[in-house]
């Protein structure tokens, strides 16, 4: 009687769900998940910091060597109103006669929460911006090309609408909590998209 031919390759051994090996594999998988989440959140924070810095850089006047605190406050005010146009479009879309409920409600809530949080910072302990009040630090910021590896070279300053500024720091603090990450993850709807939604609803 011919011998049975053995299958090539080793048979994979099933891991018992309550064994030490299973526990080790579960802990390793959980650790990898936490690390991936942390890396993703860090990347989002850096993206938010870069976006804010580039906005303030775009507001700089070429001929100015330094800014006064009053001028810095005026720039911050413009920053706090950056969503005005979008909020007006949302309000316009919701004011159309015959509309049932409010569209873009979650986006509208996110924008208002973000504005309120930033306003509280500005009117309280201070809103953190690049140090444009110091001429030397302004020059470094003006020459920054958006490379996040050079972020430690930038000096930051908290400016408050009432009271004096806090001491400048080497790198941006800009602590971004989970709520703010969620805020910024929501993509901004364009005017065309808002009007397109209106046409679908009215159809």
mmCIF file of N, CA and C in Angstrom, residues 82-83 86-91 94 102-118 179-180 182-189 194:
data_model
loop_
_atom_site.group_PDB
_atom_site.id
_atom_site.type_symbol
_atom_site.label_atom_id
_atom_site.label_comp_id
_atom_site.label_asym_id
_atom_site.label_seq_id
_atom_site.Cartn_x
_atom_site.Cartn_y
_atom_site.Cartn_z
ATOM 1 N N UNK A 82 -12.154 84.765 9.593
ATOM 2 C CA UNK A 82 -11.851 84.094 8.330
ATOM 3 C C UNK A 82 -12.998 83.217 7.830
ATOM 4 N N UNK A 83 -13.921 82.830 8.699
ATOM 5 C CA UNK A 83 -15.026 81.971 8.295
ATOM 6 C C UNK A 83 -16.310 82.756 8.017
ATOM 7 N N UNK A 86 -18.100 81.928 4.680
ATOM 8 C CA UNK A 86 -18.712 80.601 4.654
ATOM 9 C C UNK A 86 -19.975 80.563 5.506
ATOM 10 N N UNK A 87 -19.935 81.211 6.676
ATOM 11 C CA UNK A 87 -21.117 81.242 7.539
ATOM 12 C C UNK A 87 -22.257 81.998 6.867
ATOM 13 N N UNK A 88 -21.922 83.045 6.118
ATOM 14 C CA UNK A 88 -22.953 83.795 5.399
ATOM 15 C C UNK A 88 -23.594 82.930 4.329
ATOM 16 N N UNK A 89 -22.786 82.126 3.635
ATOM 17 C CA UNK A 89 -23.325 81.235 2.608
ATOM 18 C C UNK A 89 -24.239 80.175 3.222
ATOM 19 N N UNK A 90 -23.844 79.652 4.369
ATOM 20 C CA UNK A 90 -24.674 78.656 5.049
ATOM 21 C C UNK A 90 -25.995 79.287 5.477
ATOM 22 N N UNK A 91 -25.919 80.505 6.014
ATOM 23 C CA UNK A 91 -27.134 81.201 6.447
ATOM 24 C C UNK A 91 -28.033 81.491 5.256
ATOM 25 N N UNK A 94 -29.797 78.373 4.196
ATOM 26 C CA UNK A 94 -30.850 77.975 5.126
ATOM 27 C C UNK A 94 -32.037 78.938 5.129
ATOM 28 N N UNK A 102 -32.166 72.757 8.875
ATOM 29 C CA UNK A 102 -30.956 73.508 8.524
ATOM 30 C C UNK A 102 -29.941 72.563 7.890
ATOM 31 N N UNK A 103 -29.456 72.956 6.714
ATOM 32 C CA UNK A 103 -28.414 72.168 6.075
ATOM 33 C C UNK A 103 -27.055 72.627 6.578
ATOM 34 N N UNK A 104 -26.077 71.775 6.447
ATOM 35 C CA UNK A 104 -24.709 72.075 6.893
ATOM 36 C C UNK A 104 -24.684 72.443 8.374
ATOM 37 N N UNK A 105 -25.619 71.893 9.136
ATOM 38 C CA UNK A 105 -25.711 72.226 10.555
ATOM 39 C C UNK A 105 -24.472 71.849 11.327
ATOM 40 N N UNK A 106 -23.900 70.673 11.037
ATOM 41 C CA UNK A 106 -22.712 70.235 11.769
ATOM 42 C C UNK A 106 -21.518 71.122 11.449
ATOM 43 N N UNK A 107 -21.374 71.497 10.176
ATOM 44 C CA UNK A 107 -20.280 72.371 9.764
ATOM 45 C C UNK A 107 -20.418 73.745 10.416
ATOM 46 N N UNK A 108 -21.631 74.255 10.436
ATOM 47 C CA UNK A 108 -21.887 75.556 11.047
ATOM 48 C C UNK A 108 -21.542 75.534 12.531
ATOM 49 N N UNK A 109 -21.920 74.453 13.218
ATOM 50 C CA UNK A 109 -21.632 74.334 14.655
ATOM 51 C C UNK A 109 -20.134 74.270 14.901
ATOM 52 N N UNK A 110 -19.424 73.542 14.046
ATOM 53 C CA UNK A 110 -17.974 73.401 14.184
ATOM 54 C C UNK A 110 -17.291 74.758 14.024
ATOM 55 N N UNK A 111 -17.699 75.513 13.021
ATOM 56 C CA UNK A 111 -17.084 76.826 12.784
ATOM 57 C C UNK A 111 -17.330 77.766 13.957
ATOM 58 N N UNK A 112 -18.550 77.788 14.459
ATOM 59 C CA UNK A 112 -18.878 78.681 15.568
ATOM 60 C C UNK A 112 -18.141 78.283 16.845
ATOM 61 N N UNK A 113 -17.986 76.986 17.077
ATOM 62 C CA UNK A 113 -17.242 76.526 18.251
ATOM 63 C C UNK A 113 -15.771 76.916 18.147
ATOM 64 N N UNK A 114 -15.211 76.777 16.939
ATOM 65 C CA UNK A 114 -13.814 77.146 16.721
ATOM 66 C C UNK A 114 -13.602 78.639 16.958
ATOM 67 N N UNK A 115 -14.501 79.458 16.411
ATOM 68 C CA UNK A 115 -14.401 80.911 16.575
ATOM 69 C C UNK A 115 -14.529 81.287 18.039
ATOM 70 N N UNK A 116 -15.471 80.670 18.732
ATOM 71 C CA UNK A 116 -15.689 80.982 20.143
ATOM 72 C C UNK A 116 -14.462 80.621 20.979
ATOM 73 N N UNK A 117 -13.867 79.456 20.704
ATOM 74 C CA UNK A 117 -12.687 79.026 21.454
ATOM 75 C C UNK A 117 -11.513 79.976 21.213
ATOM 76 N N UNK A 118 -11.297 80.361 19.956
ATOM 77 C CA UNK A 118 -10.192 81.264 19.639
ATOM 78 C C UNK A 118 -10.439 82.658 20.200
ATOM 79 N N UNK A 179 -10.989 67.948 19.996
ATOM 80 C CA UNK A 179 -12.126 68.651 19.417
ATOM 81 C C UNK A 179 -11.685 69.522 18.253
ATOM 82 N N UNK A 180 -10.531 70.164 18.409
ATOM 83 C CA UNK A 180 -10.053 71.039 17.344
ATOM 84 C C UNK A 180 -9.632 70.229 16.137
ATOM 85 N N UNK A 182 -11.022 67.519 15.149
ATOM 86 C CA UNK A 182 -12.274 67.187 14.474
ATOM 87 C C UNK A 182 -12.785 68.398 13.721
ATOM 88 N N UNK A 183 -12.652 69.577 14.336
ATOM 89 C CA UNK A 183 -13.093 70.808 13.685
ATOM 90 C C UNK A 183 -12.421 70.966 12.333
ATOM 91 N N UNK A 184 -11.119 70.818 12.330
ATOM 92 C CA UNK A 184 -10.365 71.110 11.117
ATOM 93 C C UNK A 184 -10.439 69.993 10.091
ATOM 94 N N UNK A 185 -10.828 68.782 10.539
ATOM 95 C CA UNK A 185 -10.944 67.686 9.594
ATOM 96 C C UNK A 185 -12.119 67.899 8.654
ATOM 97 N N UNK A 186 -13.135 68.650 9.110
ATOM 98 C CA UNK A 186 -14.299 68.903 8.272
ATOM 99 C C UNK A 186 -13.880 69.858 7.169
ATOM 100 N N UNK A 187 -13.944 69.419 5.937
ATOM 101 C CA UNK A 187 -13.490 70.248 4.826
ATOM 102 C C UNK A 187 -14.437 71.408 4.619
ATOM 103 N N UNK A 188 -13.905 72.521 4.159
ATOM 104 C CA UNK A 188 -14.709 73.714 3.959
ATOM 105 C C UNK A 188 -15.500 73.566 2.661
ATOM 106 N N UNK A 189 -16.818 73.783 2.767
ATOM 107 C CA UNK A 189 -17.675 73.717 1.592
ATOM 108 C C UNK A 189 -17.507 74.986 0.780
ATOM 109 N N UNK A 194 -22.487 74.659 -1.878
ATOM 110 C CA UNK A 194 -23.662 75.065 -1.121
ATOM 111 C C UNK A 194 -24.842 75.293 -2.056
#
